[in-house]
Amino acid sequence: MADKELELVVKFTGKLSAELDAAINKLKSTVQDTVKAGTEPLTKSVNQLTQAKKKATKATDEQHTAIGRLSKQFDSLFGNIGAVIKAQLRWYSIQTLIFGIVNSVKEAANSYKELQQEVKNVAAITGATAAEEKVLMDAAREAGKTTAIAAHEASDAMLILAQAGYSAGESAQALIPITKAMTVTGDSAATVVDLLTTAMSTWHKTTADSYDILNELVKGMDATKLTMGDMKTAFSLTAGVAEMTNFSMLDFISTLGYLKDRGEKAGTAARGLRQILLQLGKAAQDPKSALAQRFRELGIEMEKVNPLTNDFNDILAELEKKNFAASDAMRLLPANASETMIRMLGASKAIKEYTENIKNAPELNAKFNKSMEGI
């Protein structure tokens, strides 16, 4: 049936074209003759053309009807094929979903087994009891649920704490602040935990102070160009000396941030600060040292520049007040210490402003909550 109708369309198209061509050619001829013979032949030709047009219109309707029937047959054929394809695609989608769910369940089971093993490793290092092991597991899972850090990453943080000598309870206590800091800064568990443990050791803090320590470190990053890596390097270089002085962690971050913002690398600044603290301590203990003698010449009271009893920024202010100059630093301090001291002379007010900026920076909890919006 379809072949017959298609043949009809082809034949008709040829017939229609021949009739139209003949009528048009005759019209042209008649128009040319009309110039001599008047309008009557023209009218007759126009009538003939009108009749040809009616025939063409009727044939066109027949053509449309035939094509319509063909279209319906094609729609029926391809519609059935489309239904088959849709059904097949639907089945593939269901298969994909099933396989995805099965794989997700398998991955979740494997992850849970890995987490259990990691927690057992922490428990073995800390000598945790069964009850303490459960506390570790609960802490890791809680961190995984409430932060952007996976549970196994949280267990990595506890493992590093355990290796540093902290108990199961202490590791669990520090975990949430650690994972919040990891979420906000994007740093690894190793970087954050190493920095935290160094700070706790240097400034005689405990895991109960974890949030306050990490809060101050994150605020320091906000207010300066310092990174967690910078502070980790600096803390490791100055920890022993800072521990014996009155150099608070906040003052240390402020001073380090000031130097970093002026182009001094964190490691270089830390070595310079270490040497300055050592030289000031030595002058306080040895009145005959060249530095102590220069202080006396400038009218600087040793009690006011002793790092064991004074804030570092107050020492800088006293040196500025008594005109301790860059030439004095170059002559009396080791090379790396003199360069750092020269950068800080006259900067006690600026460093105090850094301290205030750090105090006023957004809190760790606020930054964490914002980072978790939409997750």
GROMACS .gro file of C-alpha atoms in nm, residues 166 192-206 213-214 217 231 235-236 239 249 253:
model
   25
  166TYR     CA    1   4.820   1.131   7.366
  192VAL     CA    2   4.697   2.036   6.154
  193VAL     CA    3   4.778   1.777   6.420
  194ASP     CA    4   5.154   1.842   6.408
  195LEU     CA    5   5.094   2.214   6.452
  196LEU     CA    6   4.847   2.156   6.734
  197THR     CA    7   5.074   1.917   6.926
  198THR     CA    8   5.373   2.152   6.885
  199ALA     CA    9   5.166   2.442   7.017
  200MET     CA   10   5.037   2.238   7.310
  201SER     CA   11   5.391   2.129   7.399
  202THR     CA   12   5.542   2.478   7.360
  203TRP     CA   13   5.281   2.672   7.551
  204HIS     CA   14   5.196   2.398   7.803
  205LYS     CA   15   4.840   2.338   7.686
  206THR     CA   16   4.626   2.022   7.681
  213ILE     CA   17   4.460   2.693   6.995
  214LEU     CA   18   4.326   2.607   6.650
  217LEU     CA   19   4.584   2.974   6.441
  231MET     CA   20   5.329   2.821   6.133
  235PHE     CA   21   5.677   2.664   6.563
  236SER     CA   22   5.917   2.373   6.515
  239ALA     CA   23   5.941   2.597   7.013
  249MET     CA   24   5.143   3.220   7.099
  253ILE     CA   25   5.174   3.469   6.539
   0.00000   0.00000   0.00000
